[in-house]
mmCIF file of C-alpha atoms and ligand atoms in Angstrom:
data_model
loop_
_atom_site.group_PDB
_atom_site.id
_atom_site.type_symbol
_atom_site.label_atom_id
_atom_site.label_comp_id
_atom_site.label_asym_id
_atom_site.label_seq_id
_atom_site.Cartn_x
_atom_site.Cartn_y
_atom_site.Cartn_z
ATOM 1 C CA UNK A 1 76.178 94.724 54.775
ATOM 2 C CA UNK A 2 76.226 91.007 55.376
ATOM 3 C CA UNK A 3 79.981 91.440 55.958
ATOM 4 C CA UNK A 4 79.629 94.464 58.295
ATOM 5 C CA UNK A 5 76.788 92.604 60.628
ATOM 6 C CA UNK A 6 79.487 89.821 60.651
ATOM 7 C CA UNK A 7 82.180 92.047 61.995
ATOM 8 C CA UNK A 8 79.637 93.346 64.481
ATOM 9 C CA UNK A 9 78.840 89.951 65.695
ATOM 10 C CA UNK A 10 82.554 89.015 66.005
ATOM 11 C CA UNK A 11 82.975 92.308 67.940
ATOM 12 C CA UNK A 12 80.337 91.402 70.333
ATOM 13 C CA UNK A 13 81.746 87.903 71.207
ATOM 14 C CA UNK A 14 85.256 89.444 71.296
ATOM 15 C CA UNK A 15 83.911 91.694 74.130
ATOM 16 C CA UNK A 16 82.319 88.565 75.654
ATOM 17 C CA UNK A 17 85.571 86.992 75.728
ATOM 18 C CA UNK A 18 87.483 89.781 77.320
ATOM 19 C CA UNK A 19 84.879 90.196 79.949
ATOM 20 C CA UNK A 20 85.171 86.641 80.766
ATOM 21 C CA UNK A 21 88.972 87.247 80.891
ATOM 22 C CA UNK A 22 88.251 90.092 83.275
ATOM 23 C CA UNK A 23 85.964 87.778 85.452
ATOM 24 C CA UNK A 24 88.664 85.539 86.328
ATOM 25 C CA UNK A 25 90.643 88.511 87.738
ATOM 26 C CA UNK A 26 91.558 89.515 91.102
ATOM 27 C CA UNK A 27 90.265 88.183 93.910
ATOM 28 C CA UNK A 28 91.180 87.836 97.742
ATOM 29 C CA UNK A 29 92.330 83.976 98.180
ATOM 30 C CA UNK A 30 92.842 83.473 94.557
ATOM 31 C CA UNK A 31 95.582 80.784 95.511
ATOM 32 C CA UNK A 32 93.435 79.213 98.358
ATOM 33 C CA UNK A 33 93.258 75.831 96.427
ATOM 34 C CA UNK A 34 96.507 75.894 94.567
ATOM 35 C CA UNK A 35 98.995 77.272 96.819
ATOM 36 C CA UNK A 36 96.924 77.779 100.370
ATOM 37 C CA UNK A 37 100.623 78.447 102.010
ATOM 38 C CA UNK A 38 101.249 81.410 99.916
ATOM 39 C CA UNK A 39 100.539 84.251 102.623
ATOM 40 C CA UNK A 40 102.183 82.480 105.573
ATOM 41 C CA UNK A 41 105.240 81.968 103.710
ATOM 42 C CA UNK A 42 105.288 85.573 102.584
ATOM 43 C CA UNK A 43 104.797 86.802 105.688
ATOM 44 C CA UNK A 44 107.650 84.862 107.281
ATOM 45 C CA UNK A 45 110.160 85.713 105.024
ATOM 46 C CA UNK A 46 109.425 89.395 105.090
ATOM 47 C CA UNK A 47 109.053 89.422 109.221
ATOM 48 C CA UNK A 48 112.493 87.589 109.619
ATOM 49 C CA UNK A 49 114.223 90.008 107.059
ATOM 50 C CA UNK A 50 112.622 93.200 108.542
ATOM 51 C CA UNK A 51 113.446 91.867 112.135
ATOM 52 C CA UNK A 52 117.276 92.307 111.364
ATOM 53 C CA UNK A 53 116.368 95.413 109.013
ATOM 54 C CA UNK A 54 113.255 97.273 109.919
ATOM 55 C CA UNK A 55 113.839 100.238 107.779
ATOM 56 C CA UNK A 56 113.579 97.715 104.478
ATOM 57 C CA UNK A 57 109.942 98.076 105.219
ATOM 58 C CA UNK A 58 109.827 101.602 103.726
ATOM 59 C CA UNK A 59 111.410 100.714 100.238
ATOM 60 C CA UNK A 60 109.437 97.639 99.954
ATOM 61 C CA UNK A 61 106.333 99.690 100.261
ATOM 62 C CA UNK A 62 107.558 102.407 97.868
ATOM 63 C CA UNK A 63 108.254 99.334 95.443
ATOM 64 C CA UNK A 64 104.734 98.128 95.006
ATOM 65 C CA UNK A 65 103.751 102.092 93.981
ATOM 66 C CA UNK A 66 106.593 102.065 91.793
ATOM 67 C CA UNK A 67 105.405 98.716 90.148
ATOM 68 C CA UNK A 68 101.722 99.853 89.924
ATOM 69 C CA UNK A 69 102.289 103.189 88.248
ATOM 70 C CA UNK A 70 104.517 102.015 85.635
ATOM 71 C CA UNK A 71 102.587 99.155 83.293
ATOM 72 C CA UNK A 72 100.355 98.534 86.067
ATOM 73 C CA UNK A 73 101.226 96.079 88.944
ATOM 74 C CA UNK A 74 102.612 93.392 86.798
ATOM 75 C CA UNK A 75 106.010 92.836 88.394
ATOM 76 C CA UNK A 76 107.857 94.703 85.909
ATOM 77 C CA UNK A 77 110.084 96.850 88.416
ATOM 78 C CA UNK A 78 111.298 93.571 89.407
ATOM 79 C CA UNK A 79 112.841 92.472 85.877
ATOM 80 C CA UNK A 80 116.770 92.947 85.796
ATOM 81 C CA UNK A 81 118.054 94.640 82.374
ATOM 82 C CA UNK A 82 118.894 92.560 79.626
ATOM 83 C CA UNK A 83 119.159 93.977 76.199
ATOM 84 C CA UNK A 84 117.303 97.044 77.140
ATOM 85 C CA UNK A 85 117.709 99.194 80.327
ATOM 86 C CA UNK A 86 114.945 98.495 82.752
ATOM 87 C CA UNK A 87 112.756 100.428 84.738
ATOM 88 C CA UNK A 88 114.860 99.323 87.943
ATOM 89 C CA UNK A 89 117.790 101.522 86.595
ATOM 90 C CA UNK A 90 115.524 104.619 86.257
ATOM 91 C CA UNK A 91 116.663 107.261 88.595
ATOM 92 C CA UNK A 92 113.584 107.479 90.737
ATOM 93 C CA UNK A 93 114.283 103.401 91.190
ATOM 94 C CA UNK A 94 117.930 103.625 91.992
ATOM 95 C CA UNK A 95 117.005 104.180 95.850
ATOM 96 C CA UNK A 96 114.643 101.097 96.095
ATOM 97 C CA UNK A 97 115.953 98.360 98.331
ATOM 98 C CA UNK A 98 114.811 94.940 99.362
ATOM 99 C CA UNK A 99 114.807 92.913 95.953
ATOM 100 C CA UNK A 100 116.124 90.154 97.692
ATOM 101 C CA UNK A 101 113.065 89.578 99.938
ATOM 102 C CA UNK A 102 110.937 89.268 96.614
ATOM 103 C CA UNK A 103 113.404 86.543 95.657
ATOM 104 C CA UNK A 104 113.541 84.625 98.900
ATOM 105 C CA UNK A 105 109.814 84.714 99.285
ATOM 106 C CA UNK A 106 109.764 83.594 95.283
ATOM 107 C CA UNK A 107 112.154 80.591 96.147
ATOM 108 C CA UNK A 108 110.363 79.568 99.290
ATOM 109 C CA UNK A 109 107.012 79.371 97.298
ATOM 110 C CA UNK A 110 108.765 77.751 94.334
ATOM 111 C CA UNK A 111 109.865 74.617 96.796
ATOM 112 C CA UNK A 112 106.051 74.135 97.893
ATOM 113 C CA UNK A 113 103.809 75.282 94.893
ATOM 114 C CA UNK A 114 106.142 75.624 91.732
ATOM 115 C CA UNK A 115 104.916 77.819 88.869
ATOM 116 C CA UNK A 116 101.838 79.044 90.669
ATOM 117 C CA UNK A 117 102.544 82.616 92.590
ATOM 118 C CA UNK A 118 103.046 85.698 90.308
ATOM 119 C CA UNK A 119 106.013 87.950 91.370
ATOM 120 C CA UNK A 120 103.366 90.640 90.776
ATOM 121 C CA UNK A 121 101.192 89.091 93.572
ATOM 122 C CA UNK A 122 104.383 88.323 96.223
ATOM 123 C CA UNK A 123 105.112 92.247 95.980
ATOM 124 C CA UNK A 124 101.718 93.236 96.635
ATOM 125 C CA UNK A 125 101.760 90.550 99.511
ATOM 126 C CA UNK A 126 104.847 92.165 100.687
ATOM 127 C CA UNK A 127 103.833 95.608 100.468
ATOM 128 C CA UNK A 128 101.153 94.619 103.258
ATOM 129 C CA UNK A 129 103.313 92.849 105.187
ATOM 130 C CA UNK A 130 105.924 95.341 105.235
ATOM 131 C CA UNK A 131 103.390 97.750 106.701
ATOM 132 C CA UNK A 132 101.960 95.435 109.335
ATOM 133 C CA UNK A 133 105.250 94.470 110.555
ATOM 134 C CA UNK A 134 105.711 98.385 111.099
ATOM 135 C CA UNK A 135 102.776 98.269 113.510
ATOM 136 C CA UNK A 136 100.477 99.600 110.428
ATOM 137 C CA UNK A 137 97.312 98.200 109.390
ATOM 138 C CA UNK A 138 96.414 95.200 107.635
ATOM 139 C CA UNK A 139 94.060 94.433 104.969
ATOM 140 C CA UNK A 140 92.849 91.678 102.528
ATOM 141 C CA UNK A 141 95.230 91.404 99.385
ATOM 142 C CA UNK A 142 93.701 90.630 96.137
ATOM 143 C CA UNK A 143 95.835 88.378 94.334
ATOM 144 C CA UNK A 144 95.523 86.664 90.850
ATOM 145 C CA UNK A 145 97.813 88.873 88.938
ATOM 146 C CA UNK A 146 100.425 87.533 86.492
ATOM 147 C CA UNK A 147 103.750 88.779 85.455
ATOM 148 C CA UNK A 148 104.589 91.061 82.640
ATOM 149 C CA UNK A 149 107.260 90.569 80.131
ATOM 150 C CA UNK A 150 108.306 94.059 79.336
ATOM 151 C CA UNK A 151 110.211 96.377 81.626
ATOM 152 C CA UNK A 152 111.599 99.430 80.116
ATOM 153 C CA UNK A 153 113.413 102.594 81.711
ATOM 154 C CA UNK A 154 111.922 104.810 79.287
ATOM 155 C CA UNK A 155 108.568 104.240 80.339
ATOM 156 C CA UNK A 156 109.392 105.234 83.981
ATOM 157 C CA UNK A 157 107.226 108.414 84.268
ATOM 158 C CA UNK A 158 106.423 108.423 88.254
ATOM 159 C CA UNK A 159 105.350 111.365 90.135
ATOM 160 C CA UNK A 160 107.911 113.694 91.249
ATOM 161 C CA UNK A 161 108.369 115.387 94.432
ATOM 162 C CA UNK A 162 108.292 118.730 92.985
ATOM 163 C CA UNK A 163 104.969 117.870 91.377
ATOM 164 C CA UNK A 164 101.799 120.589 92.407
ATOM 165 C CA UNK A 165 98.412 119.356 93.228
ATOM 166 C CA UNK A 166 96.948 119.511 89.962
ATOM 167 C CA UNK A 167 99.779 117.352 88.175
ATOM 168 C CA UNK A 168 99.523 114.770 91.355
ATOM 169 C CA UNK A 169 95.939 114.723 90.852
ATOM 170 C CA UNK A 170 95.701 114.201 87.142
ATOM 171 C CA UNK A 171 98.734 111.564 87.582
ATOM 172 C CA UNK A 172 96.789 109.526 90.256
ATOM 173 C CA UNK A 173 93.439 109.681 88.358
ATOM 174 C CA UNK A 174 94.844 108.070 85.065
ATOM 175 C CA UNK A 175 95.461 105.091 87.332
ATOM 176 C CA UNK A 176 91.914 105.130 88.562
ATOM 177 C CA UNK A 177 92.599 106.739 91.982
ATOM 178 C CA UNK A 178 90.864 109.716 93.073
ATOM 179 C CA UNK A 179 92.134 112.878 95.651
ATOM 180 C CA UNK A 180 91.065 110.921 98.491
ATOM 181 C CA UNK A 181 93.342 107.931 97.446
ATOM 182 C CA UNK A 182 96.658 110.587 96.491
ATOM 183 C CA UNK A 183 96.141 111.874 100.324
ATOM 184 C CA UNK A 184 95.636 108.641 101.772
ATOM 185 C CA UNK A 185 98.473 106.908 99.881
ATOM 186 C CA UNK A 186 100.734 109.864 100.407
ATOM 187 C CA UNK A 187 100.644 108.456 103.995
ATOM 188 C CA UNK A 188 103.053 105.925 102.975
ATOM 189 C CA UNK A 189 105.629 108.663 103.834
ATOM 190 C CA UNK A 190 104.739 107.894 107.349
ATOM 191 C CA UNK A 191 107.683 105.779 107.174
ATOM 192 C CA UNK A 192 111.139 105.682 105.393
ATOM 193 C CA UNK A 193 113.784 108.449 104.335
ATOM 194 C CA UNK A 194 114.054 111.037 101.678
ATOM 195 C CA UNK A 195 117.238 112.650 100.120
ATOM 196 C CA UNK A 196 118.424 115.979 100.369
ATOM 197 C CA UNK A 197 118.494 116.737 96.605
ATOM 198 C CA UNK A 198 114.722 116.082 96.370
ATOM 199 C CA UNK A 199 113.918 118.937 98.845
ATOM 200 C CA UNK A 200 116.919 121.115 99.199
ATOM 201 C CA UNK A 201 115.359 123.697 96.838
ATOM 202 C CA UNK A 202 112.871 124.496 99.237
ATOM 203 C CA UNK A 203 115.301 125.441 101.825
ATOM 204 C CA UNK A 204 118.002 127.541 99.662
ATOM 205 C CA UNK A 205 117.041 130.508 96.924
ATOM 206 C CA UNK A 206 113.582 129.327 96.453
ATOM 207 C CA UNK A 207 112.412 132.061 94.249
ATOM 208 C CA UNK A 208 115.760 133.117 93.470
ATOM 209 C CA UNK A 209 116.075 135.692 96.135
ATOM 210 C CA UNK A 210 117.908 133.516 98.751
ATOM 211 C CA UNK A 211 114.587 132.893 100.297
ATOM 212 C CA UNK A 212 112.958 129.367 101.095
ATOM 213 C CA UNK A 213 109.889 127.836 100.239
ATOM 214 C CA UNK A 214 106.958 130.017 101.906
ATOM 215 C CA UNK A 215 104.640 126.817 102.286
ATOM 216 C CA UNK A 216 107.469 125.244 104.519
ATOM 217 C CA UNK A 217 107.265 125.885 108.367
ATOM 218 C CA UNK A 218 110.327 128.396 108.864
ATOM 219 C CA UNK A 219 111.161 126.611 111.987
ATOM 220 C CA UNK A 220 111.380 123.476 110.208
ATOM 221 C CA UNK A 221 113.183 124.833 107.071
ATOM 222 C CA UNK A 222 116.107 126.178 109.460
ATOM 223 C CA UNK A 223 116.110 122.892 111.111
ATOM 224 C CA UNK A 224 116.335 121.099 107.818
ATOM 225 C CA UNK A 225 119.106 123.691 106.758
ATOM 226 C CA UNK A 226 121.299 122.280 109.312
ATOM 227 C CA UNK A 227 120.844 118.580 107.969
ATOM 228 C CA UNK A 228 121.102 119.273 104.215
ATOM 229 C CA UNK A 229 123.683 121.697 102.947
ATOM 230 C CA UNK A 230 123.365 123.107 99.389
ATOM 231 C CA UNK A 231 125.473 120.857 97.879
ATOM 232 C CA UNK A 232 124.775 117.850 99.845
ATOM 233 C CA UNK A 233 123.321 114.855 97.482
ATOM 234 C CA UNK A 234 123.726 111.627 99.851
ATOM 235 C CA UNK A 235 122.401 112.583 103.179
ATOM 236 C CA UNK A 236 118.783 111.115 103.688
ATOM 237 C CA UNK A 237 116.277 112.637 106.112
ATOM 238 C CA UNK A 238 113.453 110.984 107.902
ATOM 239 C CA UNK A 239 110.260 111.912 106.164
ATOM 240 C CA UNK A 240 108.262 111.655 109.350
ATOM 241 C CA UNK A 241 110.819 112.611 112.300
ATOM 242 C CA UNK A 242 111.123 110.431 115.353
ATOM 243 C CA UNK A 243 108.415 107.914 113.949
ATOM 244 C CA UNK A 244 110.055 107.213 110.590
ATOM 245 C CA UNK A 245 110.354 103.413 111.707
ATOM 246 C CA UNK A 246 106.438 103.421 112.741
ATOM 247 C CA UNK A 247 103.287 103.257 110.113
ATOM 248 C CA UNK A 248 101.137 105.989 111.906
ATOM 249 C CA UNK A 249 98.926 108.815 111.680
ATOM 250 C CA UNK A 250 101.906 111.520 112.490
ATOM 251 C CA UNK A 251 102.571 112.038 108.587
ATOM 252 C CA UNK A 252 99.501 114.083 108.323
ATOM 253 C CA UNK A 253 99.756 116.029 111.350
ATOM 254 C CA UNK A 254 103.182 117.073 110.091
ATOM 255 C CA UNK A 255 101.611 118.260 106.784
ATOM 256 C CA UNK A 256 98.859 120.061 108.372
ATOM 257 C CA UNK A 257 101.946 121.797 110.154
ATOM 258 C CA UNK A 258 103.542 122.776 107.074
ATOM 259 C CA UNK A 259 106.593 120.216 107.769
ATOM 260 C CA UNK A 260 105.810 117.754 104.934
ATOM 261 C CA UNK A 261 109.290 117.184 103.152
ATOM 262 C CA UNK A 262 108.662 117.385 99.648
ATOM 263 C CA UNK A 263 106.875 119.888 97.581
ATOM 264 C CA UNK A 264 104.159 117.365 96.575
ATOM 265 C CA UNK A 265 103.463 116.643 100.527
ATOM 266 C CA UNK A 266 103.084 120.252 100.933
ATOM 267 C CA UNK A 267 100.726 120.446 97.804
ATOM 268 C CA UNK A 268 98.274 118.345 99.459
ATOM 269 C CA UNK A 269 97.049 121.662 101.340
ATOM 270 C CA UNK A 270 96.852 123.639 97.821
ATOM 271 C CA UNK A 271 93.571 121.945 96.808
ATOM 272 C CA UNK A 272 90.315 122.358 98.834
ATOM 273 C CA UNK A 273 89.343 118.581 98.677
ATOM 274 C CA UNK A 274 92.892 117.094 99.445
ATOM 275 C CA UNK A 275 93.569 119.719 102.114
ATOM 276 C CA UNK A 276 90.049 118.405 103.852
ATOM 277 C CA UNK A 277 91.377 114.767 103.403
ATOM 278 C CA UNK A 278 94.651 115.595 104.936
ATOM 279 C CA UNK A 279 92.847 117.394 108.140
ATOM 280 C CA UNK A 280 90.557 114.460 108.383
ATOM 281 C CA UNK A 281 93.565 111.676 108.322
ATOM 282 C CA UNK A 282 95.341 113.860 110.843
ATOM 283 C CA UNK A 283 92.475 113.246 113.188
ATOM 284 C CA UNK A 284 93.444 109.754 112.873
ATOM 285 C CA UNK A 285 90.299 107.453 113.263
ATOM 286 C CA UNK A 286 90.187 106.295 109.656
ATOM 287 C CA UNK A 287 93.590 106.428 108.472
ATOM 288 C CA UNK A 288 94.308 102.739 108.996
ATOM 289 C CA UNK A 289 91.034 101.457 107.098
ATOM 290 C CA UNK A 290 91.334 104.103 104.291
ATOM 291 C CA UNK A 291 95.124 103.187 103.514
ATOM 292 C CA UNK A 292 94.220 99.540 103.105
ATOM 293 C CA UNK A 293 91.056 100.362 100.893
ATOM 294 C CA UNK A 294 93.559 102.656 98.420
ATOM 295 C CA UNK A 295 96.299 99.962 98.409
ATOM 296 C CA UNK A 296 93.956 97.474 97.233
ATOM 297 C CA UNK A 297 92.578 100.082 94.513
ATOM 298 C CA UNK A 298 96.112 100.791 93.497
ATOM 299 C CA UNK A 299 96.678 97.209 93.551
ATOM 300 C CA UNK A 300 94.159 96.708 90.834
ATOM 301 C CA UNK A 301 95.733 99.214 88.219
ATOM 302 C CA UNK A 302 96.576 97.661 84.921
ATOM 303 C CA UNK A 303 96.926 94.231 85.820
ATOM 304 C CA UNK A 304 97.339 91.162 83.647
ATOM 305 C CA UNK A 305 95.089 88.472 84.789
ATOM 306 C CA UNK A 306 93.689 85.179 83.254
ATOM 307 C CA UNK A 307 95.746 83.753 80.407
ATOM 308 C CA UNK A 308 97.644 87.155 79.930
ATOM 309 C CA UNK A 309 101.667 87.592 80.983
ATOM 310 C CA UNK A 310 102.926 84.637 82.611
ATOM 311 C CA UNK A 311 104.149 83.257 86.055
ATOM 312 C CA UNK A 312 108.007 83.886 86.492
ATOM 313 C CA UNK A 313 110.157 81.302 87.747
ATOM 314 C CA UNK A 314 112.366 83.759 89.068
ATOM 315 C CA UNK A 315 111.093 87.380 89.754
ATOM 316 C CA UNK A 316 114.218 89.037 88.097
ATOM 317 C CA UNK A 317 113.980 87.527 84.585
ATOM 318 C CA UNK A 318 111.395 86.452 82.126
ATOM 319 C CA UNK A 319 110.649 82.951 81.586
HETATM 320 C C1 HEM B 1 102.183 111.318 95.502
HETATM 321 C C2 HEM B 1 103.051 111.071 95.089
HETATM 322 C C3 HEM B 1 104.364 110.555 95.460
HETATM 323 C C4 HEM B 1 105.635 111.327 95.524
HETATM 324 C C5 HEM B 1 106.041 112.423 94.464
HETATM 325 C C6 HEM B 1 106.510 110.576 95.929
HETATM 326 C C7 HEM B 1 108.103 110.865 95.934
HETATM 327 C C8 HEM B 1 109.043 110.160 96.969
HETATM 328 C C9 HEM B 1 110.313 110.740 97.079
HETATM 329 C C10 HEM B 1 111.003 111.392 96.272
HETATM 330 C C11 HEM B 1 111.154 109.733 97.984
HETATM 331 C C12 HEM B 1 112.301 109.784 98.600
HETATM 332 C C13 HEM B 1 113.256 109.013 97.636
HETATM 333 C C14 HEM B 1 114.697 109.233 98.083
HETATM 334 O O1 HEM B 1 114.881 109.933 98.331
HETATM 335 O O2 HEM B 1 115.385 108.155 97.908
HETATM 336 C C15 HEM B 1 109.800 108.883 98.716
HETATM 337 C C16 HEM B 1 109.605 107.863 99.521
HETATM 338 C C17 HEM B 1 109.112 107.510 99.759
HETATM 339 N N1 HEM B 1 107.605 106.929 99.210
HETATM 340 FE FE1 HEM B 1 106.836 108.215 97.952
HETATM 341 N N2 HEM B 1 105.970 109.563 96.847
HETATM 342 C C18 HEM B 1 104.540 109.427 96.308
HETATM 343 C C19 HEM B 1 103.742 108.639 96.727
HETATM 344 C C20 HEM B 1 104.061 107.385 97.512
HETATM 345 C C21 HEM B 1 102.873 106.265 97.725
HETATM 346 C C22 HEM B 1 101.849 106.399 96.948
HETATM 347 C C23 HEM B 1 103.521 105.525 98.677
HETATM 348 C C24 HEM B 1 103.000 104.267 98.948
HETATM 349 C C25 HEM B 1 101.883 103.847 99.278
HETATM 350 C C26 HEM B 1 105.162 105.895 98.942
HETATM 351 C C27 HEM B 1 105.819 105.372 99.856
HETATM 352 C C28 HEM B 1 107.001 105.925 99.757
HETATM 353 C C29 HEM B 1 108.043 105.212 100.855
HETATM 354 C C30 HEM B 1 107.684 104.643 101.880
HETATM 355 C C31 HEM B 1 109.078 106.233 100.750
HETATM 356 C C32 HEM B 1 110.486 105.974 101.672
HETATM 357 C C33 HEM B 1 111.354 104.886 100.973
HETATM 358 C C34 HEM B 1 112.627 104.714 101.616
HETATM 359 O O3 HEM B 1 112.780 104.713 102.857
HETATM 360 O O4 HEM B 1 113.608 104.239 100.955
HETATM 361 N N3 HEM B 1 105.064 107.444 98.081
HETATM 362 N N4 HEM B 1 108.594 109.127 98.100
#
């Protein structure tokens, strides 16, 4: 009896200790005393790189999503393979680009405040700055993440462009994101490119009768057939044709007109809640605000804070 009382009491203190560790968690301005220049330094690196190569903004935004959805936002996407194959080597991550921008930001920060700023926070800041550089919204990024020590290709289980709405809603809800977040964050597809093999099933022989996906606008489908031939594995298409280098609301206008590129984009119309959000976002007045809110929420997923993890010296390798 006495022993079980003792274990209840020690459990209680353990819970208190964990709550304490969480309380030291993320906040806006985490580095305000230890590295006040952090945001300016990262922004300078991102803007300089994107001035030369504006298309880098899209993969940088996507990289943060891919980091947060596997092991939480812990910078595990940034680690290179060593004894095991890292997340980076998984198929959906092979088209990520811009790792050099994280390295450059880290190198610049190490000169000014060595050992202070985590790679996972750098990635969160870069994702925001990339959106700003493409004329999108800004938001206050919470910082205080620490870097993970594990990156394993076998743990990469990201939402797929072939997913239906039920699967997408479940995948997002396991990360603490609701239907609105799913729709709003899918708005990231207002920038960047997608490769033919990830959508050409929608153009050719969709149900085995030589047809195309009925949820894809037929005129749009015939335009896409001119660009993606059946065996084409290399061509990339603008996901938001005409404004794929500008972060704007037009993705939702396209999806509402059944012109989303992937099945996962089209699927947003298949559920009354998500459909309602697509139509709301297409009207345009709330997208920029909502996107920042959902990005902050995504950025809280599975983070390491307090004394967990480490602050890497180089983002590609554990200390
Ligand atoms: C809802 C589930 C999602 C699925 C199934 C999905 C799937 C994809 C796929 C298949 C591509 C094309 C990759 C390629 O062909 O190289 C892509 C590109 C992209 N995704 Fe998503 N995505 C999702 C959510 C998101 C989210 C939440 C964001 C960010 C907030 C995002 C941002 C991007 C960006 C910016 C690109 C363009 C990348 C580039 O141009 O290199 N996606 N996505």
